[in-house]
Amino acid sequence: MDSLVREDLEYIWHPCMQMHDFEKNVPLVPIKSASGVYLYGYNGEKYIDCISSWWVNIFGHCNPYINQKLKEQVDKLEHVIFATFTHEPIITLSKRLIKLTNYSFDKCFYADNGSSVIEVALKMAFAAKRFEDKNVNSFISLQNAYHGETIGALSIGDIGIYNESYKPLLCKSIKIKAPRGDFYLESLEELENTLKENKDKIAAFVLEPLIQCAGGMNMYNAEFVKEATNLCRKYGIYVIFDEIAVGFGRTGSMFAFEQCGVTPDFLCLSKGISGGYLPLSVVLLKNEVYNIFYAPFYENKAFLHSHSYTGNALACACANATLDIFEKDNVIVANKILSDFIWEKAQELLEFNFIQNLRRCGMVLAFDIVGFVNERKGLEVFNKGLKKGLLLRPLGNTIYFMPPYVITKDEVLFVFDNLKCIFETFQ
Ligand SMILES: *Cc1c(COP(=O)(O)O)cnc(C)c1O
């Protein structure tokens, strides 16, 4: 195992890491295998994946059913160019996704990761406005937003550590105050003022409905999503919902927009879509947008955006298997019970007065560690968590629990009992 760590650090630059931290602040953890909520190391260690491996894994690692469906697909068709060609898994998946949204959308456009599908939605919204002779040049998004790390996605994001170095490169996006909990009236007012002043310049308003996840698990009132969407409609601006993190059951409904009483023009999905197996993303949209691009060849209105792995058949097979599990295990209903159980157990953490803002939305639970100035308490939770058999990855001093939906009650108890042990060392 030591040689794996040595060789990894010799040849690999890890994402979202200051590599210098590996010198003494954090360990690099080689994983040999995984099953259900457990990740297994090389010396008998095991960790409960409390964060669904960056929010992607929803039905456990090496899920026997998804494994089986993936194996069946790999012997039939692994991948085929997706311009001009097509395949059964992606047609099945597209029909199912549209049906799952209760036919709120008409078309699926695929990409292979979250950031890319955000780029797709931004470009589509922008081009659609241009084709309608609107001289648009910018977007509106929320402060504290995260939409991915490609240049377009960074432009509408607002998390300093990701954006800072690239400011001169970014596209125009007006950031309005983010809602927080039940406080959203100021945000709405700012949105309306911005729309009034700039409506001819704005292509779309982009937001993460219900939870700004990377932005410290900021959960906010569904009413904001509804009223903001209606305002954008009033001013003729497209609305893009980034449900990359919150889609597929995370917030308690299949999609977050179901709780908001509105549908966006573009719905971006990724992460949980393939059960955490393979990269896949999709934007769902309506025919009103599709038809703006639908024209004879020489009008040059085709949407020329593609990725080599767009519509990968193996990823689609995993996505279909994932949707099968949602259906056969009645997951959304079961998660309500599980989420209540987690919430009840989490109350015990309130005995520590440095734990504040305990909050939840569906299968996301979060709280903040406050009162320690200039201390990387989140990092300490990460390191102590590993020693206790927990994979946690705090966002600064915000700790969140976002497990695969197959976690059992006993495993939940294990997680919170060990969290309590960790917090006892803080006193
Ligand atoms: C993860 C995430 C993205 C980016 O997806 P990647 O696949 O990591 O590029 C975009 N938006 C939200 C809300 C996310 O959580």
CSV table of C-alpha atoms and ligand atoms in Angstrom, one decimal:
chain,number,residue,atom,x,y,z
A,1,MET,CA,0.0,0.0,0.0
A,2,ASP,CA,2.9,2.4,0.7
A,3,SER,CA,4.2,1.8,-2.8
A,4,LEU,CA,0.7,2.7,-4.2
A,5,VAL,CA,0.8,6.0,-2.4
A,6,ARG,CA,4.3,6.7,-3.5
A,7,GLU,CA,3.7,5.9,-7.1
A,8,ASP,CA,0.4,7.8,-7.1
A,9,LEU,CA,2.0,10.9,-5.8
A,10,GLU,CA,4.9,10.5,-8.3
A,11,TYR,CA,2.6,10.3,-11.4
A,12,ILE,CA,-0.8,11.9,-10.5
A,13,TRP,CA,-2.2,15.4,-9.8
A,14,HIS,CA,-5.4,15.0,-8.0
A,15,PRO,CA,-8.5,17.1,-8.6
A,16,CYS,CA,-9.7,19.7,-6.1
A,17,MET,CA,-6.7,19.3,-3.9
A,18,GLN,CA,-3.7,21.3,-2.8
A,19,MET,CA,-1.2,18.5,-3.5
A,20,HIS,CA,1.1,20.0,-0.8
A,21,ASP,CA,-1.5,19.0,1.8
A,22,PHE,CA,-0.4,15.3,1.2
A,23,GLU,CA,2.9,16.1,2.8
A,24,LYS,CA,1.4,16.2,6.3
A,25,ASN,CA,-2.2,17.4,6.4
A,26,VAL,CA,-4.1,14.6,4.8
A,27,PRO,CA,-3.4,11.0,3.9
A,28,LEU,CA,-3.9,9.6,0.4
A,29,VAL,CA,-6.2,6.6,0.7
A,30,PRO,CA,-5.9,3.7,-1.8
A,31,ILE,CA,-9.2,1.8,-2.2
A,32,LYS,CA,-9.0,-1.8,-3.2
A,33,SER,CA,-12.7,-2.6,-3.5
A,34,ALA,CA,-16.2,-1.4,-2.5
A,35,SER,CA,-19.6,-2.8,-1.7
A,36,GLY,CA,-22.8,-1.1,-0.7
A,37,VAL,CA,-21.9,1.9,1.5
A,38,TYR,CA,-18.4,0.5,2.3
A,39,LEU,CA,-15.0,1.3,0.7
A,40,TYR,CA,-12.3,-1.2,1.5
A,41,GLY,CA,-8.6,-0.4,1.9
A,42,TYR,CA,-5.6,-2.8,1.6
A,43,ASN,CA,-5.1,-3.5,5.2
A,44,GLY,CA,-8.6,-4.4,6.3
A,45,GLU,CA,-9.7,-0.8,6.8
A,46,LYS,CA,-13.2,0.1,5.7
A,47,TYR,CA,-15.0,3.4,5.4
A,48,ILE,CA,-18.6,4.3,5.2
A,49,ASP,CA,-19.1,6.5,2.1
A,50,CYS,CA,-21.0,9.3,3.9
A,51,ILE,CA,-20.9,11.6,0.8
A,52,SER,CA,-21.8,9.1,-2.0
A,53,SER,CA,-18.3,9.6,-3.5
A,54,TRP,CA,-19.0,13.2,-4.4
A,55,TRP,CA,-22.8,12.9,-4.5
A,56,VAL,CA,-22.9,10.4,-7.4
A,57,ASN,CA,-23.4,7.0,-5.8
A,58,ILE,CA,-27.1,6.5,-4.9
A,59,PHE,CA,-27.5,2.7,-4.7
A,60,GLY,CA,-24.2,1.6,-3.2
A,61,HIS,CA,-20.9,0.6,-4.7
A,62,CYS,CA,-20.8,-2.5,-6.9
A,63,ASN,CA,-24.5,-2.7,-6.7
A,64,PRO,CA,-25.3,-6.3,-7.9
A,65,TYR,CA,-28.2,-5.3,-10.1
A,66,ILE,CA,-26.4,-2.4,-11.8
A,67,ASN,CA,-23.3,-4.6,-12.2
A,68,GLN,CA,-25.4,-7.2,-13.9
A,69,LYS,CA,-27.0,-4.7,-16.4
A,70,LEU,CA,-23.6,-3.2,-17.2
A,71,LYS,CA,-22.1,-6.7,-17.9
A,72,GLU,CA,-25.0,-7.5,-20.2
A,73,GLN,CA,-24.6,-4.3,-22.1
A,74,VAL,CA,-20.8,-4.6,-22.5
A,75,ASP,CA,-21.2,-7.7,-24.5
A,76,LYS,CA,-23.7,-6.1,-26.9
A,77,LEU,CA,-22.5,-2.6,-27.5
A,78,GLU,CA,-20.0,-0.5,-25.6
A,79,HIS,CA,-20.1,2.8,-27.5
A,80,VAL,CA,-20.9,4.2,-30.9
A,81,ILE,CA,-20.6,7.7,-32.4
A,82,PHE,CA,-23.8,9.5,-31.4
A,83,ALA,CA,-24.1,11.8,-34.4
A,84,THR,CA,-26.3,10.0,-37.0
A,85,PHE,CA,-26.1,6.7,-35.0
A,86,THR,CA,-28.2,5.7,-32.0
A,87,HIS,CA,-28.9,2.7,-29.7
A,88,GLU,CA,-31.6,1.2,-27.6
A,89,PRO,CA,-30.3,2.0,-24.1
A,90,ILE,CA,-30.3,5.8,-24.9
A,91,ILE,CA,-33.8,5.7,-26.5
A,92,THR,CA,-35.2,3.8,-23.5
A,93,LEU,CA,-33.5,6.2,-21.1
A,94,SER,CA,-34.7,9.3,-22.9
A,95,LYS,CA,-38.3,8.1,-22.9
A,96,ARG,CA,-38.1,7.3,-19.2
A,97,LEU,CA,-36.6,10.6,-18.2
A,98,ILE,CA,-39.3,12.5,-20.0
A,99,LYS,CA,-42.0,10.4,-18.5
A,100,LEU,CA,-40.5,10.9,-15.1
A,101,THR,CA,-40.8,14.7,-15.4
A,102,ASN,CA,-44.5,14.1,-16.2
A,103,TYR,CA,-43.9,15.2,-19.8
A,104,SER,CA,-42.8,18.7,-18.7
A,105,PHE,CA,-40.0,18.4,-21.3
A,106,ASP,CA,-39.9,17.1,-24.9
A,107,LYS,CA,-36.2,16.5,-25.8
A,108,CYS,CA,-33.0,15.2,-24.2
A,109,PHE,CA,-29.6,16.5,-25.2
A,110,TYR,CA,-26.7,14.4,-23.8
A,111,ALA,CA,-23.2,15.2,-22.7
A,112,ASP,CA,-20.7,13.3,-20.5
A,113,ASN,CA,-20.4,15.3,-17.3
A,114,GLY,CA,-22.1,18.0,-15.2
A,115,SER,CA,-20.0,21.0,-16.3
A,116,SER,CA,-20.4,20.1,-20.0
A,117,VAL,CA,-24.1,19.9,-19.7
A,118,ILE,CA,-24.2,23.3,-18.1
A,119,GLU,CA,-22.2,24.6,-21.1
A,120,VAL,CA,-24.8,23.0,-23.3
A,121,ALA,CA,-27.7,24.7,-21.6
A,122,LEU,CA,-25.9,28.1,-21.5
A,123,LYS,CA,-25.0,27.8,-25.2
A,124,MET,CA,-28.5,26.7,-26.2
A,125,ALA,CA,-30.2,29.5,-24.3
A,126,PHE,CA,-27.8,32.0,-25.7
A,127,ALA,CA,-28.1,30.8,-29.3
A,128,ALA,CA,-31.9,30.5,-29.1
A,129,LYS,CA,-32.1,34.2,-28.1
A,130,ARG,CA,-29.7,35.2,-30.8
A,131,PHE,CA,-31.7,33.3,-33.4
A,132,GLU,CA,-34.6,35.3,-32.3
A,133,ASP,CA,-32.7,38.5,-32.9
A,134,LYS,CA,-32.2,39.4,-29.3
A,135,ASN,CA,-28.8,40.9,-28.7
A,136,VAL,CA,-28.1,39.1,-25.5
A,137,ASN,CA,-24.6,39.0,-23.9
A,138,SER,CA,-25.0,37.7,-20.3
A,139,PHE,CA,-26.7,35.5,-17.8
A,140,ILE,CA,-28.0,35.9,-14.3
A,141,SER,CA,-27.0,33.6,-11.5
A,142,LEU,CA,-26.8,33.5,-7.7
A,143,GLN,CA,-24.1,34.5,-5.4
A,144,ASN,CA,-22.5,31.4,-3.7
A,145,ALA,CA,-23.5,29.3,-6.8
A,146,TYR,CA,-21.5,26.3,-8.1
A,147,HIS,CA,-22.2,25.0,-11.6
A,148,GLY,CA,-18.9,23.3,-12.5
A,149,GLU,CA,-15.4,24.2,-13.5
A,150,THR,CA,-15.2,24.8,-17.2
A,151,ILE,CA,-14.9,28.4,-18.2
A,152,GLY,CA,-18.6,28.9,-19.0
A,153,ALA,CA,-19.7,27.1,-15.9
A,154,LEU,CA,-17.2,29.0,-13.7
A,155,SER,CA,-18.6,32.3,-15.1
A,156,ILE,CA,-22.0,31.7,-13.6
A,157,GLY,CA,-20.5,30.3,-10.4
A,158,ASP,CA,-19.5,32.4,-7.5
A,159,ILE,CA,-17.2,30.5,-5.2
A,160,GLY,CA,-14.1,32.5,-4.9
A,161,ILE,CA,-11.5,29.7,-4.6
A,162,TYR,CA,-12.7,28.3,-7.9
A,163,ASN,CA,-13.1,31.5,-9.8
A,164,GLU,CA,-10.5,33.9,-8.5
A,165,SER,CA,-7.6,33.1,-10.9
A,166,TYR,CA,-9.8,33.2,-14.0
A,167,LYS,CA,-11.7,36.4,-13.6
A,168,PRO,CA,-10.4,38.1,-16.8
A,169,LEU,CA,-11.5,35.1,-18.9
A,170,LEU,CA,-15.0,34.6,-17.7
A,171,CYS,CA,-18.3,35.5,-19.5
A,172,LYS,CA,-20.7,38.1,-18.2
A,173,SER,CA,-23.0,37.0,-15.5
A,174,ILE,CA,-24.8,39.2,-13.1
A,175,LYS,CA,-24.8,37.7,-9.6
A,176,ILE,CA,-27.7,38.3,-7.3
A,177,LYS,CA,-28.0,37.7,-3.6
A,178,ALA,CA,-28.6,34.1,-2.8
A,179,PRO,CA,-31.7,33.1,-0.8
A,180,ARG,CA,-30.9,31.5,2.6
A,181,GLY,CA,-33.5,29.4,4.3
A,182,ASP,CA,-36.7,31.3,4.4
A,183,PHE,CA,-35.0,34.6,3.6
A,184,TYR,CA,-35.5,35.3,-0.1
A,185,LEU,CA,-37.5,38.5,-0.5
A,186,GLU,CA,-34.4,40.6,-1.0
A,187,SER,CA,-33.1,38.1,-3.6
A,188,LEU,CA,-36.4,38.3,-5.5
A,189,GLU,CA,-36.3,42.1,-5.4
A,190,GLU,CA,-32.8,42.2,-6.7
A,191,LEU,CA,-33.7,39.7,-9.4
A,192,GLU,CA,-36.6,41.8,-10.6
A,193,ASN,CA,-34.6,45.0,-10.6
A,194,THR,CA,-31.9,43.2,-12.6
A,195,LEU,CA,-34.4,41.8,-15.1
A,196,LYS,CA,-36.0,45.2,-15.5
A,197,GLU,CA,-32.7,46.9,-16.2
A,198,ASN,CA,-31.1,44.3,-18.4
A,199,LYS,CA,-33.9,42.2,-19.9
A,200,ASP,CA,-32.7,42.7,-23.5
A,201,LYS,CA,-29.1,41.6,-22.6
A,202,ILE,CA,-29.9,38.5,-20.5
A,203,ALA,CA,-30.2,35.0,-22.1
A,204,ALA,CA,-31.1,33.0,-19.0
A,205,PHE,CA,-31.2,32.8,-15.2
A,206,VAL,CA,-29.4,29.8,-13.8
A,207,LEU,CA,-29.9,28.3,-10.3
A,208,GLU,CA,-29.5,25.2,-8.2
A,209,PRO,CA,-33.1,24.6,-6.9
A,210,LEU,CA,-33.5,24.1,-3.2
A,211,ILE,CA,-29.8,23.5,-2.2
A,212,GLN,CA,-26.7,25.3,-3.2
A,213,CYS,CA,-24.6,22.2,-2.5
A,214,ALA,CA,-20.9,23.1,-3.1
A,215,GLY,CA,-21.8,26.5,-1.6
A,216,GLY,CA,-21.9,25.1,1.9
A,217,MET,CA,-25.2,23.1,1.6
A,218,ASN,CA,-27.2,26.3,1.6
A,219,MET,CA,-30.8,25.1,1.7
A,220,TYR,CA,-33.6,27.6,0.8
A,221,ASN,CA,-37.3,27.9,0.4
A,222,ALA,CA,-38.9,26.4,-2.7
A,223,GLU,CA,-41.1,29.6,-2.9
A,224,PHE,CA,-38.0,31.5,-4.2
A,225,VAL,CA,-37.5,29.0,-7.0
A,226,LYS,CA,-41.2,29.4,-8.0
A,227,GLU,CA,-41.3,33.2,-7.8
A,228,ALA,CA,-38.0,33.7,-9.5
A,229,THR,CA,-39.0,31.4,-12.3
A,230,ASN,CA,-42.2,33.3,-12.8
A,231,LEU,CA,-40.4,36.6,-12.8
A,232,CYS,CA,-38.1,35.3,-15.6
A,233,ARG,CA,-41.1,34.2,-17.6
A,234,LYS,CA,-42.6,37.7,-17.2
A,235,TYR,CA,-39.5,39.3,-18.6
A,236,GLY,CA,-38.9,36.7,-21.3
A,237,ILE,CA,-35.7,35.2,-19.9
A,238,TYR,CA,-35.0,31.5,-20.0
A,239,VAL,CA,-34.6,29.6,-16.8
A,240,ILE,CA,-32.0,26.8,-16.3
A,241,PHE,CA,-32.2,24.5,-13.3
A,242,ASP,CA,-29.0,22.9,-12.4
A,243,GLU,CA,-30.2,19.7,-10.7
A,244,ILE,CA,-26.9,17.9,-11.3
A,245,ALA,CA,-26.5,17.4,-7.5
A,246,VAL,CA,-30.1,17.5,-6.3
A,247,GLY,CA,-31.7,15.4,-9.0
A,248,PHE,CA,-32.6,11.7,-8.6
A,249,GLY,CA,-34.2,11.8,-5.2
A,250,ARG,CA,-31.6,13.8,-3.3
A,251,THR,CA,-34.1,16.5,-2.1
A,252,GLY,CA,-36.9,14.0,-1.3
A,253,SER,CA,-38.7,14.1,-4.7
A,254,MET,CA,-37.3,12.6,-7.9
A,255,PHE,CA,-36.4,16.1,-9.1
A,256,ALA,CA,-36.2,19.2,-6.9
A,257,PHE,CA,-38.4,21.2,-9.3
A,258,GLU,CA,-41.4,19.0,-8.4
A,259,GLN,CA,-41.4,20.7,-5.0
A,260,CYS,CA,-41.3,24.2,-6.5
A,261,GLY,CA,-44.5,24.2,-8.5
A,262,VAL,CA,-42.7,25.4,-11.7
A,263,THR,CA,-40.7,23.8,-14.5
A,264,PRO,CA,-37.6,25.4,-16.0
A,265,ASP,CA,-36.9,25.7,-19.7
A,266,PHE,CA,-33.8,23.6,-19.2
A,267,LEU,CA,-33.2,20.9,-16.7
A,268,CYS,CA,-29.6,19.8,-16.2
A,269,LEU,CA,-29.0,16.3,-14.8
A,270,SER,CA,-25.8,14.3,-14.1
A,271,LYS,CA,-24.2,12.8,-11.0
A,272,GLY,CA,-26.7,10.3,-9.7
A,273,ILE,CA,-28.0,9.6,-13.2
A,274,SER,CA,-25.8,6.5,-13.7
A,275,GLY,CA,-25.9,5.4,-10.1
A,276,GLY,CA,-22.4,6.7,-9.7
A,277,TYR,CA,-20.9,4.3,-12.3
A,278,LEU,CA,-20.0,6.2,-15.4
A,279,PRO,CA,-19.9,9.8,-16.6
A,280,LEU,CA,-23.2,10.9,-18.2
A,281,SER,CA,-25.2,14.1,-18.3
A,282,VAL,CA,-28.3,15.3,-20.0
A,283,VAL,CA,-30.3,18.5,-20.4
A,284,LEU,CA,-34.1,18.2,-20.8
A,285,LEU,CA,-35.8,20.9,-22.8
A,286,LYS,CA,-39.0,21.8,-24.5
A,287,ASN,CA,-39.9,21.8,-28.2
A,288,GLU,CA,-40.3,25.6,-28.2
A,289,VAL,CA,-36.6,25.8,-27.8
A,290,TYR,CA,-35.8,22.8,-30.0
A,291,ASN,CA,-37.9,24.3,-32.8
A,292,ILE,CA,-35.8,27.5,-32.8
A,293,PHE,CA,-32.8,25.5,-34.0
A,294,TYR,CA,-34.9,23.3,-36.4
A,295,ALA,CA,-34.4,24.7,-39.9
A,296,PRO,CA,-33.0,23.9,-43.3
A,297,PHE,CA,-29.3,23.2,-43.3
A,298,TYR,CA,-28.2,26.5,-45.0
A,299,GLU,CA,-29.8,28.6,-42.3
A,300,ASN,CA,-26.9,27.5,-40.0
A,301,LYS,CA,-29.0,26.9,-37.0
A,302,ALA,CA,-27.8,23.4,-36.0
A,303,PHE,CA,-26.6,23.1,-32.4
A,304,LEU,CA,-23.0,22.1,-33.0
A,305,HIS,CA,-21.9,20.8,-29.7
A,306,SER,CA,-20.6,17.3,-29.2
A,307,HIS,CA,-18.3,15.2,-27.0
A,308,SER,CA,-16.6,12.1,-28.2
A,309,TYR,CA,-18.3,10.0,-25.5
A,310,THR,CA,-21.7,11.6,-25.7
A,311,GLY,CA,-24.5,9.1,-25.2
A,312,ASN,CA,-22.2,6.3,-24.1
A,313,ALA,CA,-24.1,3.0,-24.2
A,314,LEU,CA,-22.6,1.6,-21.0
A,315,ALA,CA,-23.4,4.7,-19.1
A,316,CYS,CA,-27.0,4.6,-20.4
A,317,ALA,CA,-27.3,1.0,-19.4
A,318,CYS,CA,-26.3,2.0,-15.8
A,319,ALA,CA,-28.8,4.8,-15.9
A,320,ASN,CA,-31.6,2.5,-17.0
A,321,ALA,CA,-30.6,0.1,-14.2
A,322,THR,CA,-30.7,3.0,-11.8
A,323,LEU,CA,-34.2,4.0,-12.8
A,324,ASP,CA,-35.3,0.3,-12.5
A,325,ILE,CA,-34.2,0.4,-8.9
A,326,PHE,CA,-36.1,3.6,-8.2
A,327,GLU,CA,-39.2,1.8,-9.6
A,328,LYS,CA,-38.9,-1.6,-8.0
A,329,ASP,CA,-37.8,-0.5,-4.6
A,330,ASN,CA,-40.1,2.5,-4.3
A,331,VAL,CA,-37.1,4.5,-3.3
A,332,ILE,CA,-38.6,8.0,-3.0
A,333,VAL,CA,-41.1,6.7,-0.4
A,334,ALA,CA,-38.5,4.6,1.5
A,335,ASN,CA,-36.1,7.6,1.6
A,336,LYS,CA,-38.7,9.7,3.5
A,337,ILE,CA,-38.6,7.2,6.4
A,338,LEU,CA,-34.8,7.0,6.2
A,339,SER,CA,-34.4,10.8,6.1
A,340,ASP,CA,-36.6,11.1,9.2
A,341,PHE,CA,-34.5,8.5,11.0
A,342,ILE,CA,-31.3,10.4,10.2
A,343,TRP,CA,-32.8,13.7,11.2
A,344,GLU,CA,-33.9,12.3,14.6
A,345,LYS,CA,-30.5,10.7,15.3
A,346,ALA,CA,-28.7,13.9,14.2
A,347,GLN,CA,-30.5,15.9,17.0
A,348,GLU,CA,-28.0,14.3,19.4
A,349,LEU,CA,-25.3,16.4,17.9
A,350,LEU,CA,-26.9,19.5,19.3
A,351,GLU,CA,-25.4,18.7,22.7
A,352,PHE,CA,-22.3,20.3,21.3
A,353,ASN,CA,-22.8,24.1,21.3
A,354,PHE,CA,-20.3,24.6,18.5
A,355,ILE,CA,-22.6,22.8,16.2
A,356,GLN,CA,-25.1,25.2,14.6
A,357,ASN,CA,-27.6,25.4,11.7
A,358,LEU,CA,-28.5,21.7,11.7
A,359,ARG,CA,-30.6,21.5,8.6
A,360,ARG,CA,-31.9,18.9,6.1
A,361,CYS,CA,-33.6,18.6,2.8
A,362,GLY,CA,-34.5,15.1,1.7
A,363,MET,CA,-31.4,12.9,1.8
A,364,VAL,CA,-29.0,15.8,2.6
A,365,LEU,CA,-28.2,16.7,6.2
A,366,ALA,CA,-25.8,19.5,7.1
A,367,PHE,CA,-24.5,21.6,10.0
A,368,ASP,CA,-21.8,24.1,10.6
A,369,ILE,CA,-19.0,24.1,13.1
A,370,VAL,CA,-18.7,27.6,14.5
A,371,GLY,CA,-16.5,29.4,17.0
A,372,PHE,CA,-13.1,28.2,16.1
A,373,VAL,CA,-11.2,31.0,14.4
A,374,ASN,CA,-8.5,30.2,11.8
A,375,GLU,CA,-8.8,26.4,12.5
A,376,ARG,CA,-9.4,23.9,9.7
A,377,LYS,CA,-12.0,22.1,11.8
A,378,GLY,CA,-13.5,20.5,8.6
A,379,LEU,CA,-10.1,19.0,7.8
A,380,GLU,CA,-9.9,17.7,11.3
A,381,VAL,CA,-13.3,16.0,10.9
A,382,PHE,CA,-12.1,14.5,7.6
A,383,ASN,CA,-9.0,13.1,9.2
A,384,LYS,CA,-10.6,11.9,12.4
A,385,GLY,CA,-13.5,10.5,10.3
A,386,LEU,CA,-11.1,8.3,8.4
A,387,LYS,CA,-9.6,6.9,11.6
A,388,LYS,CA,-13.2,6.0,12.7
A,389,GLY,CA,-14.1,4.4,9.4
A,390,LEU,CA,-16.0,7.3,7.9
A,391,LEU,CA,-15.5,9.1,4.6
A,392,LEU,CA,-16.7,12.7,5.1
A,393,ARG,CA,-15.5,15.6,3.0
A,394,PRO,CA,-16.5,18.8,4.7
A,395,LEU,CA,-17.0,22.0,2.8
A,396,GLY,CA,-14.8,24.4,4.9
A,397,ASN,CA,-16.4,24.1,8.4
A,398,THR,CA,-19.7,22.8,7.0
A,399,ILE,CA,-20.1,19.1,7.6
A,400,TYR,CA,-22.7,17.2,5.5
A,401,PHE,CA,-24.1,13.7,5.4
A,402,MET,CA,-25.3,12.7,1.9
A,403,PRO,CA,-25.1,8.9,1.9
A,404,PRO,CA,-26.1,6.4,-0.7
A,405,TYR,CA,-29.8,5.6,-0.3
A,406,VAL,CA,-29.1,2.0,0.6
A,407,ILE,CA,-27.5,2.9,3.9
A,408,THR,CA,-29.1,0.9,6.8
A,409,LYS,CA,-30.3,2.2,10.1
A,410,ASP,CA,-27.4,0.5,11.9
A,411,GLU,CA,-25.0,2.2,9.6
A,412,VAL,CA,-26.6,5.5,10.3
A,413,LEU,CA,-26.2,4.9,14.0
A,414,PHE,CA,-22.6,4.0,13.5
A,415,VAL,CA,-21.9,7.2,11.6
A,416,PHE,CA,-23.5,9.5,14.2
A,417,ASP,CA,-22.1,7.7,17.2
A,418,ASN,CA,-18.6,8.1,15.7
A,419,LEU,CA,-19.3,11.8,14.8
A,420,LYS,CA,-20.1,12.3,18.5
A,421,CYS,CA,-16.8,10.7,19.5
A,422,ILE,CA,-15.0,13.0,17.1
A,423,PHE,CA,-16.8,16.1,18.5
A,424,GLU,CA,-16.0,15.1,22.0
A,425,THR,CA,-12.3,15.7,21.2
A,426,PHE,CA,-13.2,19.3,20.2
A,427,GLN,CA,-14.3,20.3,23.7
B,1,LIG,C1,-21.0,18.6,-9.5
B,1,LIG,C2,-21.8,19.8,-10.0
B,1,LIG,C3,-21.6,20.3,-11.3
B,1,LIG,C4,-20.5,19.9,-12.2
B,1,LIG,O1,-20.5,18.5,-12.5
B,1,LIG,P1,-19.2,17.8,-12.9
B,1,LIG,O2,-19.6,16.5,-13.5
B,1,LIG,O3,-18.3,17.7,-11.7
B,1,LIG,O4,-18.5,18.6,-14.0
B,1,LIG,C5,-22.4,21.3,-11.7
B,1,LIG,N1,-23.4,21.8,-10.9
B,1,LIG,C6,-23.7,21.3,-9.7
B,1,LIG,C7,-24.8,21.8,-8.9
B,1,LIG,C8,-22.8,20.2,-9.2
B,1,LIG,O5,-23.0,19.8,-7.9
